CSV table of C-alpha atoms and ligand atoms in Angstrom, one decimal:
chain,number,residue,atom,x,y,z
A,1,MET,CA,-20.8,37.4,-180.7
A,2,LYS,CA,-23.4,35.3,-179.0
A,3,LEU,CA,-22.8,35.2,-175.3
A,4,PHE,CA,-24.0,32.3,-173.1
A,5,ALA,CA,-27.0,33.4,-170.9
A,6,ALA,CA,-28.7,32.1,-167.8
A,7,GLU,CA,-31.4,30.4,-169.8
A,8,ASP,CA,-29.0,28.3,-171.8
A,9,LYS,CA,-28.6,24.7,-171.0
A,10,LEU,CA,-25.3,23.8,-169.5
A,11,SER,CA,-25.0,20.7,-171.6
A,12,ARG,CA,-25.1,23.0,-174.7
A,13,VAL,CA,-22.2,25.1,-173.3
A,14,VAL,CA,-20.2,21.9,-173.1
A,15,THR,CA,-21.1,20.7,-176.6
A,16,ASP,CA,-20.4,24.2,-178.0
A,17,ASN,CA,-16.9,24.3,-176.5
A,18,TYR,CA,-15.6,21.3,-174.7
A,19,HIS,CA,-12.6,23.2,-173.5
A,20,LEU,CA,-14.9,24.8,-171.0
A,21,LEU,CA,-15.1,21.5,-169.1
A,22,PRO,CA,-12.2,22.2,-166.7
A,23,VAL,CA,-13.5,25.7,-166.3
A,24,ILE,CA,-16.9,24.4,-165.2
A,25,ASN,CA,-15.2,21.9,-162.9
A,26,ARG,CA,-13.5,24.8,-161.1
A,27,PHE,CA,-16.9,25.9,-159.8
A,28,GLY,CA,-17.4,22.4,-158.3
A,29,ILE,CA,-19.8,21.5,-161.1
A,30,ARG,CA,-19.5,18.0,-162.5
A,31,LEU,CA,-21.1,16.2,-165.4
A,32,GLY,CA,-24.6,14.7,-165.3
A,33,PHE,CA,-26.5,17.9,-165.3
A,34,GLY,CA,-29.2,16.7,-167.6
A,35,ASP,CA,-31.2,19.5,-169.2
A,36,ALA,CA,-30.7,22.0,-166.4
A,37,THR,CA,-30.0,25.6,-167.4
A,38,ILE,CA,-27.0,27.6,-166.2
A,39,GLY,CA,-29.3,29.7,-164.0
A,40,GLU,CA,-30.8,26.6,-162.3
A,41,ILE,CA,-27.4,25.0,-161.7
A,42,CYS,CA,-25.9,28.2,-160.3
A,43,SER,CA,-28.8,28.9,-157.9
A,44,GLU,CA,-28.7,25.3,-156.7
A,45,ARG,CA,-25.1,25.7,-155.8
A,46,ASN,CA,-25.1,29.2,-154.6
A,47,ILE,CA,-22.9,30.5,-157.4
A,48,PRO,CA,-23.8,34.0,-158.5
A,49,VAL,CA,-24.9,33.5,-162.1
A,50,SER,CA,-23.5,36.8,-163.3
A,51,PHE,CA,-20.0,35.7,-162.1
A,52,PHE,CA,-20.3,32.2,-163.7
A,53,LEU,CA,-21.4,33.8,-167.0
A,54,VAL,CA,-18.5,36.3,-167.0
A,55,ILE,CA,-16.0,33.5,-166.5
A,56,ILE,CA,-17.3,31.2,-169.2
A,57,ASN,CA,-18.0,34.0,-171.7
A,58,ALA,CA,-14.5,35.5,-171.2
A,59,PHE,CA,-13.0,32.1,-171.9
A,60,HIS,CA,-15.2,31.4,-174.9
A,61,HIS,CA,-14.9,34.8,-176.5
A,62,PRO,CA,-11.3,36.1,-176.2
A,63,ASP,CA,-12.5,39.6,-177.1
A,64,TYR,CA,-15.3,39.8,-174.5
A,65,PHE,CA,-14.6,42.3,-171.7
A,66,PRO,CA,-17.4,42.5,-169.1
A,67,LYS,CA,-17.4,46.2,-168.1
A,68,SER,CA,-21.0,46.3,-167.1
A,69,GLU,CA,-20.7,43.3,-164.9
A,70,PHE,CA,-18.2,45.0,-162.6
A,71,LEU,CA,-18.8,44.8,-158.9
A,72,LYS,CA,-21.9,42.7,-159.3
A,73,PHE,CA,-19.9,40.0,-157.5
A,74,SER,CA,-17.2,39.9,-154.9
A,75,PRO,CA,-13.5,39.8,-155.7
A,76,LYS,CA,-13.4,36.9,-153.3
A,77,LEU,CA,-15.2,34.8,-155.9
A,78,ILE,CA,-12.5,35.6,-158.4
A,79,VAL,CA,-9.7,34.7,-156.1
A,80,ASP,CA,-11.4,31.5,-155.3
A,81,TYR,CA,-11.8,30.7,-159.0
A,82,LEU,CA,-8.2,31.7,-159.7
A,83,ARG,CA,-6.9,29.5,-156.9
A,84,HIS,CA,-8.8,26.5,-158.3
A,85,THR,CA,-7.2,27.3,-161.7
A,86,HIS,CA,-3.7,27.4,-160.2
A,87,GLN,CA,-4.5,24.1,-158.5
A,88,TYR,CA,-5.5,22.6,-161.8
A,89,TYR,CA,-2.3,23.7,-163.4
A,90,LEU,CA,-0.1,22.5,-160.6
A,91,SER,CA,-1.7,19.2,-160.0
A,92,TRP,CA,-2.8,18.3,-163.5
A,93,VAL,CA,-1.6,20.2,-166.6
A,94,VAL,CA,2.1,20.9,-165.7
A,95,PRO,CA,2.8,17.3,-164.6
A,96,LYS,CA,1.0,16.0,-167.7
A,97,MET,CA,3.1,18.2,-170.0
A,98,GLU,CA,6.2,17.1,-168.3
A,99,ARG,CA,5.3,13.4,-168.5
A,100,GLN,CA,4.5,13.8,-172.2
A,101,LEU,CA,7.8,15.5,-172.8
A,102,GLU,CA,9.6,12.7,-171.0
A,103,ASN,CA,7.8,10.1,-173.1
A,104,LEU,CA,8.8,12.0,-176.1
A,105,VAL,CA,12.5,11.9,-175.1
A,106,GLU,CA,12.2,8.2,-174.4
A,107,SER,CA,10.8,7.6,-177.9
A,108,SER,CA,14.0,8.7,-179.5
A,109,GLU,CA,16.5,6.0,-179.9
A,110,ALA,CA,19.4,8.1,-181.1
A,111,ASN,CA,20.2,11.7,-180.9
A,112,ALA,CA,18.1,12.5,-177.8
A,113,GLU,CA,20.4,15.3,-176.9
A,114,ASP,CA,18.3,17.9,-178.6
A,115,LEU,CA,15.2,16.6,-176.8
A,116,LYS,CA,16.9,16.7,-173.5
A,117,LEU,CA,17.7,20.3,-174.1
A,118,ILE,CA,14.0,20.9,-174.6
A,119,ILE,CA,13.3,19.2,-171.3
A,120,LEU,CA,15.8,21.5,-169.6
A,121,PHE,CA,14.2,24.5,-171.1
A,122,PHE,CA,10.7,23.3,-170.1
A,123,ARG,CA,11.9,22.9,-166.5
A,124,LYS,CA,13.2,26.5,-166.6
A,125,TYR,CA,9.8,27.6,-167.9
A,126,LYS,CA,8.0,25.6,-165.2
A,127,SER,CA,10.1,27.0,-162.4
A,128,GLU,CA,9.3,30.5,-163.5
A,129,LEU,CA,5.6,29.7,-163.8
A,130,LEU,CA,5.5,28.1,-160.4
A,131,TYR,CA,7.3,31.1,-158.9
A,132,HIS,CA,4.7,33.4,-160.4
A,133,ILE,CA,1.8,31.4,-159.1
A,134,LYS,CA,3.4,31.1,-155.6
A,135,ASP,CA,3.8,34.9,-155.5
A,136,GLU,CA,0.1,35.3,-156.3
A,137,GLU,CA,-1.0,32.8,-153.8
A,138,ASP,CA,1.3,34.0,-151.0
A,139,SER,CA,1.1,37.8,-151.4
A,140,VAL,CA,-1.2,39.1,-154.1
A,141,PHE,CA,-4.4,37.1,-153.2
A,142,PRO,CA,-4.1,37.7,-149.5
A,143,TYR,CA,-3.8,41.4,-150.1
A,144,VAL,CA,-6.8,41.3,-152.4
A,145,LEU,CA,-8.8,39.5,-149.7
A,146,ARG,CA,-7.8,42.1,-147.1
A,147,VAL,CA,-8.8,45.0,-149.3
A,148,THR,CA,-12.1,43.3,-150.1
A,149,SER,CA,-12.8,42.7,-146.4
A,150,ALA,CA,-12.1,46.3,-145.7
A,151,PHE,CA,-14.6,47.3,-148.4
A,152,GLU,CA,-17.3,44.7,-147.8
A,153,ASP,CA,-17.1,44.2,-144.0
A,154,GLY,CA,-15.4,47.3,-142.8
A,155,VAL,CA,-12.3,45.5,-141.4
A,156,PRO,CA,-9.8,48.3,-141.3
A,157,LEU,CA,-6.7,48.1,-143.4
A,158,THR,CA,-3.3,48.2,-141.8
A,159,ARG,CA,-1.2,51.2,-142.5
A,160,GLU,CA,1.2,49.1,-144.5
A,161,ASP,CA,-1.6,47.8,-146.8
A,162,TYR,CA,-3.0,51.2,-147.1
A,163,GLY,CA,0.1,52.4,-148.8
A,164,LYS,CA,0.0,49.6,-151.3
A,165,SER,CA,-1.5,49.4,-154.7
A,166,ILE,CA,-2.7,46.3,-156.6
A,167,GLU,CA,-1.2,47.6,-159.9
A,168,THR,CA,2.4,47.3,-158.6
A,169,TYR,CA,1.5,44.1,-156.9
A,170,GLU,CA,0.5,41.8,-159.7
A,171,LYS,CA,3.7,40.9,-161.5
A,172,GLU,CA,3.7,41.1,-165.3
A,173,HIS,CA,2.9,37.9,-167.2
A,174,SER,CA,5.2,38.7,-170.1
A,175,ASP,CA,8.2,36.7,-169.0
A,176,VAL,CA,6.3,33.5,-168.5
A,177,ASP,CA,4.4,34.1,-171.8
A,178,GLU,CA,7.6,34.7,-173.6
A,179,LYS,CA,9.1,31.3,-172.6
A,180,MET,CA,5.9,29.5,-173.6
A,181,THR,CA,6.1,31.0,-177.1
A,182,ASP,CA,9.8,30.1,-177.3
A,183,LEU,CA,9.1,26.5,-176.2
A,184,LYS,CA,6.4,26.2,-178.9
A,185,ASN,CA,8.6,27.6,-181.6
A,186,LEU,CA,11.6,25.5,-180.6
A,187,VAL,CA,9.6,22.3,-180.9
A,188,ILE,CA,7.6,23.3,-184.0
A,189,LYS,CA,10.2,25.0,-186.0
A,190,PHE,CA,13.6,23.7,-185.0
A,191,LEU,CA,13.5,20.3,-183.4
A,192,LYS,CA,15.2,17.9,-185.7
A,193,ALA,CA,15.8,14.9,-183.5
A,194,ASP,CA,14.3,11.6,-184.3
A,195,TYR,CA,11.2,11.1,-182.2
A,196,ASN,CA,7.7,9.6,-182.2
A,197,ASP,CA,5.4,12.0,-184.1
A,198,ASN,CA,2.3,11.0,-182.1
A,199,LEU,CA,4.0,11.6,-178.8
A,200,CYS,CA,5.2,15.0,-180.0
A,201,ASN,CA,1.8,16.0,-181.2
A,202,ASP,CA,0.3,15.0,-177.8
A,203,PHE,CA,2.7,17.2,-176.1
A,204,LEU,CA,2.1,20.1,-178.4
A,205,ILE,CA,-1.7,19.8,-178.2
A,206,THR,CA,-1.4,19.9,-174.4
A,207,LEU,CA,0.9,22.9,-174.7
A,208,PHE,CA,-1.5,24.8,-177.1
A,209,ARG,CA,-4.4,24.1,-174.7
A,210,PHE,CA,-2.5,25.3,-171.8
A,211,GLU,CA,-1.4,28.4,-173.6
A,212,ARG,CA,-5.0,29.3,-174.4
A,213,ASP,CA,-6.0,28.6,-170.8
A,214,LEU,CA,-3.2,30.7,-169.4
A,215,ILE,CA,-4.1,33.7,-171.6
A,216,ASP,CA,-7.7,33.5,-170.3
A,217,HIS,CA,-6.3,33.2,-166.7
A,218,ALA,CA,-4.0,36.2,-167.1
A,219,ARG,CA,-6.9,38.3,-168.6
A,220,ILE,CA,-9.1,37.6,-165.6
A,221,GLU,CA,-6.3,38.7,-163.3
A,222,ASP,CA,-5.2,41.8,-165.4
A,223,LYS,CA,-8.5,42.9,-166.8
A,224,ILE,CA,-11.0,42.0,-164.2
A,225,LEU,CA,-9.4,41.5,-160.8
A,226,VAL,CA,-6.8,44.2,-160.9
A,227,PRO,CA,-9.1,47.0,-162.1
A,228,MET,CA,-11.8,45.9,-159.6
A,229,ILE,CA,-9.3,46.1,-156.6
A,230,ALA,CA,-7.9,49.4,-158.0
A,231,ARG,CA,-11.4,50.8,-157.9
A,232,ILE,CA,-12.0,49.6,-154.3
A,233,GLU,CA,-8.6,51.0,-153.2
A,234,LYS,CA,-9.7,54.4,-154.6
A,235,MET,CA,-13.1,54.2,-152.8
A,236,LEU,CA,-11.4,53.3,-149.5
A,237,LYS,CA,-8.9,56.1,-149.9
A,238,ASN,CA,-11.8,58.5,-150.6
A,239,GLY,CA,-13.4,57.3,-147.4
A,240,GLN,CA,-16.4,55.8,-149.0
B,1,MET,CA,18.2,32.5,-201.1
B,2,ALA,CA,14.8,31.0,-202.0
B,3,SER,CA,14.6,28.0,-204.2
B,4,SER,CA,11.7,27.0,-206.5
B,5,ILE,CA,11.0,24.5,-209.2
B,6,ILE,CA,9.3,25.8,-212.4
B,7,ILE,CA,7.5,23.5,-214.8
B,8,LEU,CA,7.1,25.1,-218.2
B,9,HIS,CA,5.0,23.2,-220.7
B,10,GLN,CA,2.0,23.9,-222.9
B,11,SER,CA,0.2,20.8,-221.9
B,12,GLU,CA,-1.8,21.0,-218.7
B,13,ILE,CA,-1.7,17.2,-218.4
B,14,VAL,CA,2.1,17.2,-218.5
B,15,ARG,CA,2.4,20.2,-216.1
B,16,LYS,CA,0.0,18.8,-213.5
B,17,GLY,CA,1.2,15.3,-213.8
B,18,LEU,CA,4.9,16.3,-213.4
B,19,ALA,CA,4.0,18.7,-210.6
B,20,SER,CA,2.2,16.0,-208.6
B,21,MET,CA,5.2,13.7,-208.9
B,22,VAL,CA,7.7,16.4,-208.0
B,23,SER,CA,5.6,17.5,-205.1
B,24,THR,CA,6.3,14.1,-203.4
B,25,LEU,CA,10.0,15.0,-203.5
B,26,TRP,CA,10.0,18.7,-203.0
B,27,LYS,CA,8.2,20.6,-200.3
B,28,LYS,CA,8.8,24.1,-201.4
B,29,GLU,CA,7.3,26.1,-204.2
B,30,ILE,CA,6.4,24.6,-207.6
B,31,ILE,CA,5.4,27.1,-210.2
B,32,GLN,CA,3.5,25.8,-213.3
B,33,ILE,CA,3.4,27.9,-216.4
B,34,ALA,CA,2.2,27.4,-219.9
B,35,ASP,CA,4.4,29.8,-221.8
B,36,LEU,CA,7.4,32.0,-221.5
B,37,ASN,CA,5.4,35.2,-220.9
B,38,GLN,CA,4.6,33.9,-217.5
B,39,PHE,CA,8.2,33.2,-216.7
B,40,PRO,CA,9.5,35.2,-213.6
B,41,ASP,CA,11.5,38.3,-214.5
B,42,ARG,CA,15.3,38.4,-214.5
B,43,ASP,CA,15.4,40.1,-211.2
B,44,PHE,CA,13.5,37.3,-209.5
B,45,CYS,CA,15.7,34.7,-211.4
B,46,ARG,CA,18.9,36.3,-210.1
B,47,LYS,CA,17.6,36.2,-206.5
B,48,CYS,CA,16.4,32.6,-206.6
B,49,ASN,CA,17.7,29.2,-207.1
B,50,LEU,CA,15.6,27.7,-209.9
B,51,LEU,CA,15.2,24.3,-211.3
B,52,VAL,CA,13.2,24.5,-214.6
B,53,PHE,CA,11.6,21.6,-216.3
B,54,ALA,CA,11.1,23.0,-219.8
B,55,GLU,CA,9.4,21.7,-222.9
B,56,THR,CA,12.1,21.1,-225.5
B,57,SER,CA,10.7,23.6,-228.0
B,58,LEU,CA,11.1,26.4,-225.4
B,59,ALA,CA,14.4,25.4,-224.1
B,60,ASP,CA,16.5,27.8,-226.1
B,61,GLU,CA,14.7,30.8,-224.5
B,62,VAL,CA,15.1,29.3,-221.1
B,63,LEU,CA,18.8,28.9,-221.6
B,64,ASP,CA,18.9,32.6,-222.6
B,65,LEU,CA,17.3,33.5,-219.3
B,66,ALA,CA,19.5,31.1,-217.4
B,67,GLU,CA,22.6,33.1,-218.3
B,68,ASN,CA,24.0,34.9,-215.3
B,69,SER,CA,21.5,33.3,-212.9
B,70,ASN,CA,21.1,30.2,-210.9
B,71,ILE,CA,18.8,28.4,-213.2
B,72,GLU,CA,19.3,24.7,-213.9
B,73,THR,CA,17.4,23.4,-216.8
B,74,VAL,CA,16.0,19.9,-217.4
B,75,LEU,CA,14.3,19.1,-220.7
B,76,ILE,CA,10.9,17.5,-221.0
B,77,THR,CA,11.2,15.5,-224.2
B,78,ALA,CA,8.7,13.5,-226.2
B,79,ASN,CA,9.4,9.8,-226.3
B,80,ASN,CA,12.6,9.0,-228.2
B,81,GLN,CA,13.1,12.6,-229.1
B,82,SER,CA,16.8,13.3,-229.5
B,83,THR,CA,18.4,16.6,-228.8
B,84,SER,CA,21.1,18.4,-230.5
B,85,GLY,CA,23.5,21.4,-230.2
B,86,GLU,CA,23.5,23.2,-226.9
B,87,LEU,CA,20.6,21.1,-225.6
B,88,GLU,CA,22.6,17.9,-225.8
B,89,SER,CA,24.4,18.5,-222.5
B,90,LEU,CA,21.1,19.0,-220.6
B,91,ARG,CA,19.4,16.3,-218.6
B,92,CYS,CA,16.0,15.1,-219.8
B,93,VAL,CA,12.9,13.5,-218.6
B,94,ASN,CA,10.2,12.2,-220.9
B,95,LEU,CA,6.6,11.1,-220.6
B,96,TYR,CA,7.6,7.6,-219.6
B,97,SER,CA,10.2,8.5,-217.0
B,98,ASP,CA,9.6,7.1,-213.5
B,99,ILE,CA,10.0,8.7,-210.2
B,100,SER,CA,13.5,7.5,-209.5
B,101,LEU,CA,14.8,9.6,-212.4
B,102,LEU,CA,13.0,12.6,-211.0
B,103,LYS,CA,14.3,11.9,-207.5
B,104,GLY,CA,17.9,11.9,-208.8
B,105,ILE,CA,17.3,15.3,-210.4
B,106,VAL,CA,15.5,16.9,-207.4
B,107,ASP,CA,18.0,15.5,-204.9
B,108,ASP,CA,20.9,17.0,-206.8
B,109,PHE,CA,19.1,20.3,-206.8
B,110,ILE,CA,18.5,20.2,-203.1
B,111,LYS,CA,22.1,19.2,-202.5
B,112,ASN,CA,23.3,22.2,-204.4
B,113,GLU,CA,21.1,24.7,-202.5
B,114,PRO,CA,23.1,27.3,-200.7
B,115,GLU,CA,23.6,26.3,-197.1
B,116,SER,CA,21.6,29.2,-195.7
B,117,THR,CA,18.3,27.8,-196.6
B,118,ALA,CA,18.9,24.6,-194.6
B,119,GLY,CA,16.3,25.6,-192.0
B,120,GLU,CA,18.1,28.4,-190.2
B,121,ASN,CA,15.7,31.0,-191.5
B,122,ASP,CA,18.4,32.9,-193.1
B,123,LEU,CA,20.4,34.3,-190.2
B,124,THR,CA,23.3,36.3,-191.5
B,125,GLN,CA,26.9,35.4,-190.5
B,126,ARG,CA,26.9,38.4,-188.3
B,127,GLU,CA,23.6,37.4,-186.6
B,128,LYS,CA,24.9,33.9,-186.0
B,129,GLU,CA,28.0,35.4,-184.4
B,130,ILE,CA,25.9,37.6,-182.1
B,131,LEU,CA,23.5,34.7,-181.3
B,132,ARG,CA,26.5,32.6,-180.3
B,133,LEU,CA,27.7,35.2,-177.9
B,134,VAL,CA,24.2,35.8,-176.5
B,135,ALA,CA,23.7,32.1,-176.0
B,136,MET,CA,27.0,31.9,-174.1
B,137,GLY,CA,25.7,34.5,-171.7
B,138,TYR,CA,27.6,37.7,-172.8
B,139,SER,CA,25.9,41.0,-172.2
B,140,ASN,CA,25.1,43.5,-174.9
B,141,LYS,CA,28.0,45.6,-173.8
B,142,GLU,CA,30.4,42.8,-173.8
B,143,ILE,CA,29.3,41.7,-177.3
B,144,ALA,CA,29.5,45.3,-178.6
B,145,ASP,CA,33.1,45.6,-177.2
B,146,SER,CA,34.3,42.3,-178.5
B,147,LEU,CA,32.9,42.9,-182.1
B,148,PHE,CA,33.8,46.6,-182.1
B,149,ILE,CA,30.3,47.7,-182.8
B,150,SER,CA,27.8,49.9,-180.8
B,151,ILE,CA,25.4,48.6,-178.3
B,152,HIS,CA,22.7,50.0,-180.4
B,153,THR,CA,23.8,47.8,-183.3
B,154,VAL,CA,23.9,44.7,-181.0
B,155,ILE,CA,20.3,45.4,-180.0
B,156,THR,CA,19.2,45.8,-183.6
B,157,HIS,CA,20.8,42.5,-184.5
B,158,ARG,CA,19.1,40.8,-181.5
B,159,LYS,CA,15.7,42.2,-182.5
B,160,ASN,CA,16.3,40.8,-186.0
B,161,ILE,CA,17.4,37.4,-184.7
B,162,THR,CA,14.3,37.2,-182.5
B,163,GLY,CA,12.1,38.3,-185.4
B,164,LYS,CA,13.5,35.6,-187.7
B,165,LEU,CA,13.5,32.7,-185.2
B,166,GLY,CA,10.4,33.6,-183.0
B,167,ILE,CA,12.6,33.0,-179.9
B,168,LYS,CA,13.0,35.8,-177.4
B,169,SER,CA,14.4,34.5,-174.1
B,170,ILE,CA,18.1,34.0,-173.7
B,171,SER,CA,17.6,30.4,-172.6
B,172,GLY,CA,15.5,29.8,-175.7
B,173,LEU,CA,18.2,31.2,-177.9
B,174,THR,CA,20.7,29.0,-176.2
B,175,VAL,CA,18.7,25.9,-176.9
B,176,TYR,CA,18.4,27.0,-180.5
B,177,ALA,CA,22.1,27.7,-180.8
B,178,ILE,CA,23.0,24.2,-179.5
B,179,ILE,CA,20.5,22.4,-181.7
B,180,ASN,CA,21.8,24.2,-184.7
B,181,ARG,CA,25.5,23.5,-183.7
B,182,LEU,CA,26.3,27.2,-183.4
B,183,ILE,CA,27.8,26.5,-180.0
B,184,ASP,CA,29.1,23.4,-178.3
B,185,PRO,CA,27.1,22.5,-175.2
B,186,ALA,CA,30.4,21.6,-173.5
B,187,GLN,CA,31.3,25.3,-173.6
B,188,ILE,CA,28.6,26.4,-171.3
B,189,ASP,CA,27.1,25.4,-168.0
B,190,LEU,CA,23.7,24.2,-169.2
B,191,GLU,CA,22.0,24.3,-165.8
B,192,LYS,CA,22.9,27.9,-165.5
B,193,PHE,CA,21.9,29.1,-168.9
B,194,ILE,CA,18.8,27.1,-169.6
C,1,LIG,FE1,-2.4,33.3,-161.7
C,2,LIG,FE1,-0.8,35.9,-162.9
């Protein structure tokens, strides 16, 4: 496994894996970076390079788990990144998938009933996903930021926060993941209605991309953010 | 029950040529063999639905194997070769046959396939029954009571259904059940279940 490093050119990262484009955008980096290296671009924009590398490497190598990078950067950065990711889903990917699905239904002259069921199922999936995201935005992330401030800036935790633990806070991702798999299988294995193949493929490609992106997103939450906060909680409770 | 087409002929040109034509009509397995030694064993034949295109000189042996199993035999004859005896009743293709003749044969074979292979991934009748109840929103307990089986059995069935279909959520199963006409959407409140 060859990880991206600070000396690598950012243009190479994009040509190696163009799926990293939206990931890079989440740091406020846009195209047109010429031959600049990752290190140069990060320092120009005040992005801790170790953080940037963890994020792109975790996305590029699904098995990569950055133990040694722990606590080299603030959890605030992770929250910021995750919020940008949520924004990308809410304002771009989910509406796009829904539009593609609607186009698919319109492409079917007869027998659109089955396709309409798929739309209903998609909307159910979407509402669960939005609920999950809203819960993170409204309660998980604010808690993470309070714990981080207590640790970094000595802002004391309220008694209520003191009794909480991140591990019970972050809800499981399994329900949302499960519906995503169901949706995929329903379309790939069982959809028999007459529809336009190209529109269906467009929809599925967006779905596959989104699935991959969500897996990465959930890993950052479950494998990086949650353990980091758990460690900080422990240190706070031990009075360090 | 699985279905396969077997092409049995000594000539590689005939085997490959016929296989490539058949493959435009048949998306499942096509087995090409040069002699009877490679023919699947009786056990396999009994479990499968087979359509065998056989070289005329080997047809007697194939008919032997076909006894007591679901094997339908079609002869591959040389041009103008006539058949006699038991073979007379069999359908034939020859080296000059065109695709429409093959299509007739393959279509008949597909039509006679047992219904369970028609894309439902072999759910048993019992599993379909349970899936129907799950999709209509009944709990495991209610299903167990109405079918006079234990909750444990219901759970096992549900695991198997999910394993076969790759669908886990109740709303996903409901969509599947409607698409496959196991339940009538008019029977349920769609907004509530999906
Ligand atoms: Fe999230
Ligand atoms: Fe999450």
